[in-house]
Short mmCIF file of C-alpha atoms and ligand atoms in Angstrom, two decimals:
data_model
loop_
_atom_site.label_atom_id
_atom_site.label_comp_id
_atom_site.label_asym_id
_atom_site.label_seq_id
_atom_site.Cartn_x
_atom_site.Cartn_y
_atom_site.Cartn_z
CA MET Z 1 51.51 8.97 24.79
CA LYS Z 2 48.11 7.40 25.36
CA ALA Z 3 45.97 6.63 28.42
CA ASP Z 4 42.35 5.95 29.36
CA VAL Z 5 42.48 8.87 31.81
CA ALA Z 6 44.96 11.78 31.86
CA ILE Z 7 45.19 13.47 35.27
CA ILE Z 8 46.65 16.96 35.65
CA GLY Z 9 48.33 17.46 39.02
CA ALA Z 10 50.07 15.15 41.52
CA GLY Z 11 48.63 16.62 44.72
CA PRO Z 12 46.44 14.49 46.99
CA ALA Z 13 43.48 14.50 44.54
CA GLY Z 14 45.52 13.41 41.50
CA LEU Z 15 47.57 10.81 43.41
CA LEU Z 16 44.54 9.27 45.16
CA LEU Z 17 42.55 9.15 41.92
CA GLY Z 18 45.50 7.76 39.94
CA HIS Z 19 46.11 4.94 42.42
CA THR Z 20 42.41 4.07 42.73
CA LEU Z 21 41.95 3.84 38.94
CA ARG Z 22 45.21 1.94 38.50
CA GLN Z 23 44.15 -0.59 41.16
CA ALA Z 24 40.99 -1.25 39.08
CA GLY Z 25 43.01 -1.77 35.89
CA VAL Z 26 42.29 1.60 34.25
CA ASP Z 27 45.26 3.12 32.37
CA VAL Z 28 46.24 6.46 33.88
CA VAL Z 29 49.01 8.99 33.40
CA ILE Z 30 49.51 11.87 35.86
CA VAL Z 31 51.12 15.05 34.51
CA GLU Z 32 52.61 17.36 37.17
CA ARG Z 33 54.16 20.79 36.73
CA HIS Z 34 56.62 20.59 39.61
CA SER Z 35 59.36 18.11 40.57
CA ALA Z 36 58.69 15.23 42.96
CA ALA Z 37 60.97 16.93 45.51
CA HIS Z 38 58.92 20.14 45.36
CA VAL Z 39 55.61 18.30 45.79
CA ARG Z 40 57.02 16.31 48.72
CA ALA Z 41 58.22 19.44 50.51
CA ARG Z 42 54.86 21.28 50.55
CA ILE Z 43 53.52 21.61 54.09
CA ARG Z 44 49.75 21.84 54.28
CA ALA Z 45 46.93 19.93 55.92
CA GLY Z 46 47.17 17.81 59.03
CA VAL Z 47 43.75 16.39 59.89
CA LEU Z 48 42.25 13.41 58.03
CA GLU Z 49 38.62 12.25 58.10
CA THR Z 50 37.79 8.57 57.75
CA VAL Z 51 36.79 9.34 54.14
CA THR Z 52 40.49 9.92 53.49
CA THR Z 53 41.98 7.22 55.72
CA ASP Z 54 39.51 4.61 54.35
CA LEU Z 55 40.57 5.47 50.80
CA LEU Z 56 44.22 4.91 51.72
CA ALA Z 57 43.31 1.64 53.48
CA ARG Z 58 41.36 0.41 50.45
CA LEU Z 59 44.48 1.07 48.36
CA GLY Z 60 46.56 -0.96 50.81
CA LEU Z 61 48.65 2.17 51.44
CA ALA Z 62 47.79 2.85 55.07
CA ASP Z 63 50.59 0.97 56.91
CA ARG Z 64 52.58 4.05 57.90
CA LEU Z 65 49.38 6.02 58.54
CA GLN Z 66 48.22 3.33 60.96
CA ALA Z 67 51.62 3.15 62.67
CA GLU Z 68 52.35 6.89 62.92
CA GLY Z 69 48.97 8.68 62.65
CA LEU Z 70 47.44 9.98 65.89
CA ALA Z 71 43.74 9.24 66.51
CA HIS Z 72 42.06 12.36 67.94
CA GLU Z 73 38.80 11.80 69.78
CA GLY Z 74 38.16 15.45 70.56
CA LEU Z 75 39.10 19.07 69.90
CA LEU Z 76 38.99 22.27 71.94
CA LEU Z 77 37.53 25.70 71.29
CA ALA Z 78 39.06 28.53 73.35
CA ASP Z 79 37.26 31.82 73.95
CA GLY Z 80 39.96 33.81 75.74
CA ASP Z 81 39.92 32.18 79.17
CA ARG Z 82 37.99 28.94 78.80
CA LEU Z 83 38.57 25.71 76.86
CA ILE Z 84 35.38 24.10 75.49
CA ARG Z 85 35.82 20.43 74.57
CA ILE Z 86 34.02 18.89 71.59
CA ASP Z 87 34.08 15.17 72.38
CA LEU Z 88 34.05 13.66 68.88
CA ALA Z 89 34.05 10.05 70.07
CA GLU Z 90 31.20 10.47 72.52
CA LEU Z 91 29.06 12.69 70.25
CA THR Z 92 29.59 10.81 66.96
CA GLY Z 93 31.30 7.48 67.79
CA ARG Z 94 34.08 8.55 65.40
CA HIS Z 95 37.46 10.26 65.39
CA VAL Z 96 39.85 12.08 63.07
CA THR Z 97 43.50 11.17 62.37
CA VAL Z 98 46.39 13.61 62.62
CA TYR Z 99 48.83 12.70 59.82
CA GLY Z 100 50.41 15.33 57.59
CA GLN Z 101 49.40 15.86 53.98
CA THR Z 102 53.15 15.76 53.31
CA GLU Z 103 53.21 12.16 54.59
CA VAL Z 104 50.10 11.16 52.60
CA THR Z 105 51.70 12.57 49.46
CA ALA Z 106 55.02 10.82 50.17
CA ASP Z 107 53.29 7.45 50.71
CA LEU Z 108 51.39 7.79 47.41
CA ILE Z 109 54.43 8.93 45.41
CA ASP Z 110 56.63 6.14 46.85
CA ALA Z 111 54.05 3.49 45.90
CA ALA Z 112 53.51 4.72 42.32
CA PRO Z 113 56.39 2.94 40.49
CA GLY Z 114 55.61 -0.46 42.07
CA ARG Z 115 51.99 -0.17 41.00
CA GLY Z 116 52.63 0.90 37.44
CA LEU Z 117 51.27 4.42 37.98
CA PRO Z 118 53.22 6.75 35.68
CA ILE Z 119 53.80 10.32 36.90
CA VAL Z 120 55.35 12.80 34.47
CA TRP Z 121 57.17 15.38 36.65
CA ASN Z 122 58.32 18.85 35.54
CA ALA Z 123 55.74 19.13 32.73
CA GLU Z 124 55.79 22.75 31.51
CA SER Z 125 52.89 24.73 30.00
CA VAL Z 126 50.20 22.03 30.17
CA THR Z 127 47.22 22.84 27.92
CA LEU Z 128 43.90 20.98 27.45
CA HIS Z 129 42.45 20.29 23.98
CA ASP Z 130 39.12 19.11 22.52
CA ILE Z 131 37.45 18.68 25.91
CA GLU Z 132 34.00 18.61 24.27
CA SER Z 133 35.01 15.66 22.05
CA GLN Z 134 35.59 11.99 22.89
CA THR Z 135 39.26 12.34 21.93
CA PRO Z 136 40.61 15.03 24.26
CA SER Z 137 44.34 15.51 24.83
CA LEU Z 138 46.95 17.28 26.90
CA ARG Z 139 49.94 19.04 25.44
CA PHE Z 140 52.98 20.11 27.42
CA ARG Z 141 56.76 20.53 27.22
CA LEU Z 142 59.26 18.24 28.85
CA ALA Z 143 62.84 19.53 28.95
CA GLY Z 144 61.91 21.85 26.09
CA VAL Z 145 60.40 19.07 23.88
CA GLU Z 146 56.68 19.21 22.91
CA GLN Z 147 54.63 16.24 24.16
CA ARG Z 148 51.08 15.09 23.53
CA LEU Z 149 48.99 12.75 25.70
CA ASP Z 150 45.74 11.40 24.17
CA ALA Z 151 43.05 10.10 26.52
CA ARG Z 152 39.34 9.29 26.69
CA PHE Z 153 38.88 11.54 29.74
CA LEU Z 154 40.84 14.39 31.33
CA VAL Z 155 40.69 15.09 35.07
CA GLY Z 156 41.83 18.44 36.47
CA CYS Z 157 43.40 17.78 39.89
CA ASP Z 158 45.59 20.83 39.39
CA GLY Z 159 44.61 22.93 42.40
CA PHE Z 160 43.15 26.41 42.55
CA HIS Z 161 45.57 28.01 40.03
CA GLY Z 162 45.76 25.18 37.47
CA PRO Z 163 44.67 25.31 33.81
CA ALA Z 164 41.78 22.76 33.95
CA ARG Z 165 39.01 24.94 35.40
CA ALA Z 166 40.09 27.75 33.06
CA ALA Z 167 39.60 25.38 30.09
CA MET Z 168 35.86 25.10 30.82
CA PRO Z 169 33.88 27.39 28.47
CA ALA Z 170 32.90 30.54 30.40
CA ALA Z 171 29.22 30.20 29.43
CA ILE Z 172 28.71 26.83 31.14
CA GLY Z 173 30.18 27.62 34.55
CA ARG Z 174 29.38 29.67 37.61
CA THR Z 175 31.72 30.80 40.36
CA TYR Z 176 30.83 31.49 44.00
CA GLU Z 177 33.49 33.17 46.10
CA ARG Z 178 34.24 34.79 49.43
CA VAL Z 179 37.71 36.17 50.11
CA TYR Z 180 38.44 36.80 53.81
CA PRO Z 181 40.20 39.98 54.93
CA PHE Z 182 43.06 38.10 56.67
CA GLY Z 183 45.38 35.12 56.31
CA TRP Z 184 46.99 32.50 58.53
CA LEU Z 185 50.64 32.80 59.55
CA GLY Z 186 51.89 29.27 60.27
CA ILE Z 187 54.93 27.92 62.10
CA LEU Z 188 56.22 24.35 62.19
CA ALA Z 189 58.68 23.36 64.94
CA ASP Z 190 60.16 20.23 66.46
CA VAL Z 191 58.70 20.74 69.92
CA ALA Z 192 56.08 18.80 71.87
CA PRO Z 193 52.51 20.06 71.31
CA CYS Z 194 50.96 22.17 74.11
CA SER Z 195 47.86 19.96 74.17
CA ASP Z 196 46.89 16.38 73.27
CA GLU Z 197 44.07 17.78 71.11
CA LEU Z 198 43.84 20.65 68.61
CA ILE Z 199 42.85 24.04 70.04
CA TYR Z 200 40.95 26.62 67.93
CA ALA Z 201 41.11 29.92 69.82
CA ASN Z 202 39.08 33.10 69.43
CA HIS Z 203 41.07 35.82 71.22
CA PRO Z 204 40.46 39.61 71.05
CA ASN Z 205 43.82 39.83 69.18
CA GLY Z 206 42.53 37.34 66.58
CA PHE Z 207 42.35 33.62 65.87
CA ALA Z 208 45.02 31.06 66.82
CA LEU Z 209 45.27 27.31 66.22
CA ALA Z 210 47.44 24.81 68.08
CA SER Z 211 47.95 21.72 65.92
CA MET Z 212 50.58 19.05 65.50
CA ARG Z 213 52.12 16.54 63.12
CA SER Z 214 53.35 14.09 65.77
CA ARG Z 215 54.12 13.97 69.50
CA THR Z 216 57.37 15.82 68.81
CA ARG Z 217 56.37 18.18 65.99
CA SER Z 218 53.97 21.10 66.48
CA ARG Z 219 52.11 23.26 64.00
CA TYR Z 220 50.66 26.60 65.10
CA TYR Z 221 48.83 29.30 63.17
CA ILE Z 222 47.72 32.83 63.99
CA GLN Z 223 45.37 35.07 62.05
CA ALA Z 224 47.41 37.85 60.42
CA PRO Z 225 46.80 40.71 57.97
CA LEU Z 226 46.80 39.61 54.31
CA ASP Z 227 49.79 41.79 53.47
CA GLU Z 228 51.77 40.50 56.47
CA VAL Z 229 55.33 39.52 55.61
CA VAL Z 230 56.95 36.62 57.43
CA GLU Z 231 60.08 38.73 58.00
CA ASN Z 232 58.07 40.91 60.41
CA TRP Z 233 57.67 37.94 62.70
CA SER Z 234 60.77 36.73 64.48
CA ASP Z 235 60.26 33.31 66.06
CA GLU Z 236 60.17 34.98 69.49
CA ARG Z 237 57.47 37.50 68.52
CA LEU Z 238 55.36 34.75 66.98
CA TRP Z 239 55.65 32.46 70.03
CA ASP Z 240 54.70 35.38 72.32
CA GLU Z 241 51.55 36.02 70.30
CA ILE Z 242 50.61 32.31 70.13
CA VAL Z 243 50.90 32.06 73.94
CA VAL Z 244 48.64 35.11 74.43
CA ARG Z 245 45.96 34.00 71.99
CA LEU Z 246 45.68 30.42 73.26
CA GLY Z 247 44.74 31.73 76.71
CA PRO Z 248 46.32 31.18 80.13
CA GLU Z 249 45.86 27.40 80.44
CA ALA Z 250 47.11 26.20 77.04
CA GLY Z 251 49.46 29.17 76.56
CA ALA Z 252 51.39 28.20 79.68
CA ARG Z 253 52.15 24.78 78.17
CA VAL Z 254 53.50 26.05 74.82
CA VAL Z 255 57.05 24.80 74.20
CA ARG Z 256 59.08 27.14 71.98
CA GLY Z 257 61.63 26.17 69.36
CA PRO Z 258 63.19 27.35 66.11
CA ALA Z 259 60.86 27.49 63.08
CA LEU Z 260 61.36 24.74 60.50
CA GLU Z 261 58.92 26.63 58.27
CA LYS Z 262 57.00 29.89 58.48
CA SER Z 263 54.50 31.09 55.87
CA VAL Z 264 51.33 33.13 55.32
CA ALA Z 265 48.33 31.59 53.52
CA PRO Z 266 45.25 33.53 52.40
CA LEU Z 267 41.73 32.35 53.35
CA ARG Z 268 39.09 31.83 50.69
CA SER Z 269 35.76 30.11 50.10
CA PHE Z 270 35.26 29.21 46.43
CA VAL Z 271 33.06 26.84 44.40
CA PHE Z 272 32.97 26.35 40.65
CA GLU Z 273 29.90 24.61 39.22
CA PRO Z 274 29.60 22.23 37.42
CA MET Z 275 32.55 19.94 38.19
CA ALA Z 276 32.27 18.24 34.77
CA HIS Z 277 31.88 19.27 31.15
CA GLY Z 278 32.25 17.04 28.08
CA SER Z 279 35.26 14.82 28.63
CA LEU Z 280 36.74 16.99 31.43
CA PHE Z 281 36.18 16.45 35.17
CA LEU Z 282 37.47 18.51 38.10
CA ALA Z 283 38.39 17.21 41.57
CA GLY Z 284 39.76 18.82 44.74
CA ASP Z 285 41.01 22.42 44.97
CA ALA Z 286 40.64 22.78 41.17
CA ALA Z 287 36.88 23.06 41.75
CA HIS Z 288 36.54 24.32 45.32
CA ILE Z 289 38.47 26.00 48.13
CA VAL Z 290 37.57 26.19 51.80
CA PRO Z 291 39.25 28.29 54.48
CA PRO Z 292 41.41 25.89 56.55
CA THR Z 293 39.43 26.46 59.76
CA GLY Z 294 37.35 23.29 59.36
CA ALA Z 295 40.28 21.11 58.13
CA LYS Z 296 38.17 20.13 55.12
CA GLY Z 297 40.24 20.87 51.97
CA LEU Z 298 42.21 17.63 51.65
CA ASN Z 299 39.22 15.60 52.83
CA LEU Z 300 36.99 17.10 50.13
CA ALA Z 301 39.60 16.14 47.54
CA ALA Z 302 39.31 12.57 48.89
CA SER Z 303 35.50 12.52 48.74
CA ASP Z 304 35.58 13.81 45.15
CA VAL Z 305 37.93 10.91 44.38
CA TRP Z 306 35.49 8.36 45.89
CA TYR Z 307 32.69 9.58 43.60
CA LEU Z 308 34.80 10.09 40.48
CA SER Z 309 36.81 6.85 40.69
CA ASP Z 310 33.59 4.93 41.16
CA ALA Z 311 32.10 6.64 38.09
CA LEU Z 312 35.17 6.17 35.87
CA ILE Z 313 35.58 2.51 36.86
CA GLY Z 314 31.87 2.01 36.06
CA TRP Z 315 32.41 3.52 32.63
CA PHE Z 316 35.57 1.55 31.74
CA LYS Z 317 34.73 -1.79 33.38
CA ARG Z 318 30.91 -2.05 33.14
CA ALA Z 319 30.08 0.31 30.26
CA ASP Z 320 27.93 2.22 32.78
CA ALA Z 321 27.76 5.98 32.08
CA ALA Z 322 25.36 6.86 34.93
CA GLY Z 323 28.08 7.63 37.49
CA LEU Z 324 29.84 10.11 35.22
CA ALA Z 325 26.54 11.86 34.46
CA THR Z 326 25.80 12.42 38.18
CA TYR Z 327 29.38 12.98 39.43
CA SER Z 328 29.17 16.77 39.60
CA ASP Z 329 25.86 16.83 41.50
CA ARG Z 330 26.90 14.11 43.95
CA ALA Z 331 30.26 15.72 44.70
CA LEU Z 332 28.83 19.24 45.01
CA ALA Z 333 26.17 18.17 47.53
CA ARG Z 334 28.94 17.23 49.95
CA VAL Z 335 31.18 20.15 48.94
CA TRP Z 336 28.52 22.77 49.78
CA LYS Z 337 27.97 21.37 53.27
CA ALA Z 338 31.71 21.46 53.95
CA GLU Z 339 31.80 25.02 52.55
CA ARG Z 340 29.04 25.98 55.00
CA PHE Z 341 30.84 24.43 57.98
CA SER Z 342 34.23 25.98 57.12
CA TRP Z 343 32.66 29.41 56.57
CA ALA Z 344 30.65 29.24 59.82
CA LEU Z 345 33.67 28.17 61.91
CA THR Z 346 35.79 30.89 60.26
CA ASN Z 347 33.14 33.51 61.12
CA LEU Z 348 32.86 32.24 64.69
CA MET Z 349 36.59 32.15 65.46
CA HIS Z 350 38.21 35.14 63.67
CA ARG Z 351 38.37 38.85 64.29
CA PHE Z 352 37.06 40.74 61.25
CA PRO Z 353 38.22 44.32 60.59
CA ASP Z 354 34.59 45.54 60.28
CA HIS Z 355 33.37 43.86 63.46
CA THR Z 356 31.84 46.11 66.11
CA PRO Z 357 31.65 45.17 69.81
CA PHE Z 358 28.22 43.73 68.95
CA GLU Z 359 29.65 41.08 66.60
CA ARG Z 360 32.26 40.19 69.20
CA ARG Z 361 29.50 39.61 71.77
CA MET Z 362 27.63 37.46 69.22
CA GLN Z 363 30.72 35.25 68.87
CA LEU Z 364 31.11 34.96 72.64
CA ALA Z 365 27.41 34.18 73.07
CA GLU Z 366 27.65 31.44 70.45
CA LEU Z 367 30.73 29.94 72.13
CA ASP Z 368 28.88 30.04 75.46
CA TYR Z 369 25.91 28.32 73.81
CA ILE Z 370 28.20 25.64 72.38
CA ALA Z 371 29.69 25.10 75.86
CA SER Z 372 26.22 24.58 77.33
CA SER Z 373 24.45 22.66 74.55
CA ARG Z 374 25.08 19.07 73.60
CA ALA Z 375 23.06 19.66 70.39
CA ALA Z 376 25.39 22.50 69.36
CA ARG Z 377 28.49 20.42 70.13
CA THR Z 378 27.04 17.46 68.19
CA SER Z 379 26.51 19.65 65.14
CA ILE Z 380 30.16 20.75 65.21
CA ALA Z 381 31.37 17.21 65.90
CA GLU Z 382 29.50 15.53 63.03
CA ASN Z 383 30.77 18.11 60.56
CA TYR Z 384 34.34 17.94 61.92
CA VAL Z 385 34.63 14.14 61.61
CA GLY Z 386 33.11 14.42 58.13
CA LEU Z 387 29.58 14.02 56.78
CA PRO Z 388 28.73 10.65 55.21
CA LEU Z 389 29.50 10.07 51.53
P1 RFL I 1 46.87 20.63 45.39
O1 RFL I 1 47.43 20.01 46.60
O2 RFL I 1 46.99 22.09 45.23
O3 RFL I 1 47.58 19.90 44.16
C1 RFL I 1 47.45 20.38 42.84
C2 RFL I 1 48.63 19.87 42.03
O4 RFL I 1 48.49 20.31 40.68
C3 RFL I 1 49.74 20.80 40.24
N1 RFL I 1 49.54 21.76 39.15
C4 RFL I 1 49.83 21.50 37.87
N2 RFL I 1 50.27 20.40 37.27
C5 RFL I 1 50.47 20.45 35.93
N3 RFL I 1 50.27 21.57 35.18
C6 RFL I 1 49.82 22.71 35.75
N4 RFL I 1 49.66 23.82 35.04
C7 RFL I 1 49.57 22.70 37.15
N5 RFL I 1 49.13 23.62 38.04
C8 RFL I 1 49.11 23.03 39.24
C9 RFL I 1 50.35 21.44 41.47
O5 RFL I 1 51.76 21.58 41.37
C10 RFL I 1 49.94 20.42 42.54
O6 RFL I 1 50.89 19.38 42.69
O7 RFL I 1 45.33 20.28 45.18
P2 RFL I 1 44.51 18.95 45.57
O8 RFL I 1 45.23 17.72 45.10
O9 RFL I 1 43.13 19.21 45.13
O10 RFL I 1 44.56 18.87 47.15
C11 RFL I 1 43.94 19.85 47.94
C12 RFL I 1 44.68 20.05 49.26
O11 RFL I 1 46.06 20.23 49.00
C13 RFL I 1 44.15 21.26 50.03
O12 RFL I 1 42.74 21.30 49.97
C14 RFL I 1 44.56 21.22 51.51
O13 RFL I 1 45.95 21.37 51.66
C15 RFL I 1 43.83 22.31 52.27
N6 RFL I 1 44.24 22.39 53.68
C16 RFL I 1 43.74 21.50 54.61
N7 RFL I 1 42.90 20.50 54.24
C17 RFL I 1 42.45 19.57 55.14
O14 RFL I 1 41.68 18.67 54.76
N8 RFL I 1 42.84 19.60 56.47
C18 RFL I 1 43.68 20.56 56.93
O15 RFL I 1 44.04 20.51 58.10
C19 RFL I 1 44.15 21.58 56.01
N9 RFL I 1 44.98 22.54 56.40
C20 RFL I 1 45.15 23.36 54.09
C21 RFL I 1 45.50 23.42 55.48
C22 RFL I 1 45.73 24.25 53.18
C23 RFL I 1 46.62 25.20 53.62
N10 RFL I 1 47.19 26.05 52.62
C24 RFL I 1 48.57 26.38 52.55
C25 RFL I 1 46.43 26.40 51.43
C26 RFL I 1 46.38 24.37 55.92
C27 RFL I 1 46.93 25.28 55.01
C28 RFL I 1 47.85 26.33 55.58
C1 PHB I 2 47.21 21.76 60.42
O1 PHB I 2 47.69 21.04 61.30
O2 PHB I 2 47.91 22.20 59.49
C2 PHB I 2 45.79 22.14 60.48
C3 PHB I 2 44.96 21.51 61.40
C4 PHB I 2 43.62 21.87 61.48
C5 PHB I 2 43.13 22.85 60.64
C6 PHB I 2 43.95 23.47 59.70
C7 PHB I 2 45.29 23.12 59.62
O3 PHB I 2 41.83 23.22 60.74
#
């Protein structure tokens, strides 16, 4: 097999990049470890910045997003008793869109055959070769048979655990990491949301988030110990805790229902620099992870794709190498600001095992400051809707 660009991974980063390059007439093949059914079933992000929705619109793949996505013009921070509103529309003139990552992925997978975007599913043991040359390749097994894909460039869109970042020579890279001492226990249920807008709650018992996928499907999370097992949490116990942590006003409006899905996810901040070496580029979770508190992970994958697709199209269509040379620096400038925001919001809203009553009072003082200061709310709002490209 041959392609201009070989992409590893059919998550949001790989699918968005593949479609964008294909639309510009660049030959792409995506190689994915799992089946299409597995990728479609993964439940993850729910909040899209305009960076992401504009990319889908530019691809002409935003019909369902426009019909079914919910525009959110604000969000709420809860500090135990009070709800503090961050009015995104008034403070920034912008909004975010609630539309599940599952739906984004489905729309991109469904459109691939009609647009001549090949996706190789179920590719086992993908390895990267000759990344420092101009003739790199991927090797993998398909139903037990060895395959080879030659390309001019390789792009690792293979998430945090994929092989692409590991293929970078150790001497050229640097890793920055913070692992948080808790995870998020999530529940998805076909019940009406308790609020029209997302609620991020800092309760003495720990963090809680009220989110949604639609007007009839809710997504809630609570902070939980890292070693927590889902089996310890019956639906009833989890609903009880969600109600307590959201506070009296929102808690009273929680509608309970059977869990469609329940899982624990760890929280991590992580950046690998640089995002390019030789003929290999990284995009999305392959290069950086944020804790989900700021809703930035999927949106950072989309901003990487803006920069990288622009650079690769420049190289193939205008013989312009400048974009590829600056890709890593451009992408990382935006990544670090999103890392800062996600880390700060995580620190503000969670209960840390080593916190003393002093740290708790610092959190409450900051929430009180946010409630009273338009400048503080504007800072949160402009980060939440997404910083400019
Ligand atoms: P993905 O989605 O992990 O996709 C990587 C793909 O690569 C494949 N792969 C391989 N393929 C071939 N060979 C190999 N050896 C391979 N190894 C891996 C994988 O199967 C997969 O298909 O990375 P990508 O594309 O960079 O996208 C990143 C986003 O998925 C991620 O940042 C977000 O889900 C993070 N996130 C959120 N982001 C937001 O912007 N807003 C949110 O509201 C939000 N909420 C969340 C989140 C992530 C969560 N979890 C579970 C981590 C909520 C949660 C709970
Ligand atoms: C979600 O709905 O899954 C979600 C929303 C906002 C976040 C994280 C996750 O910050």
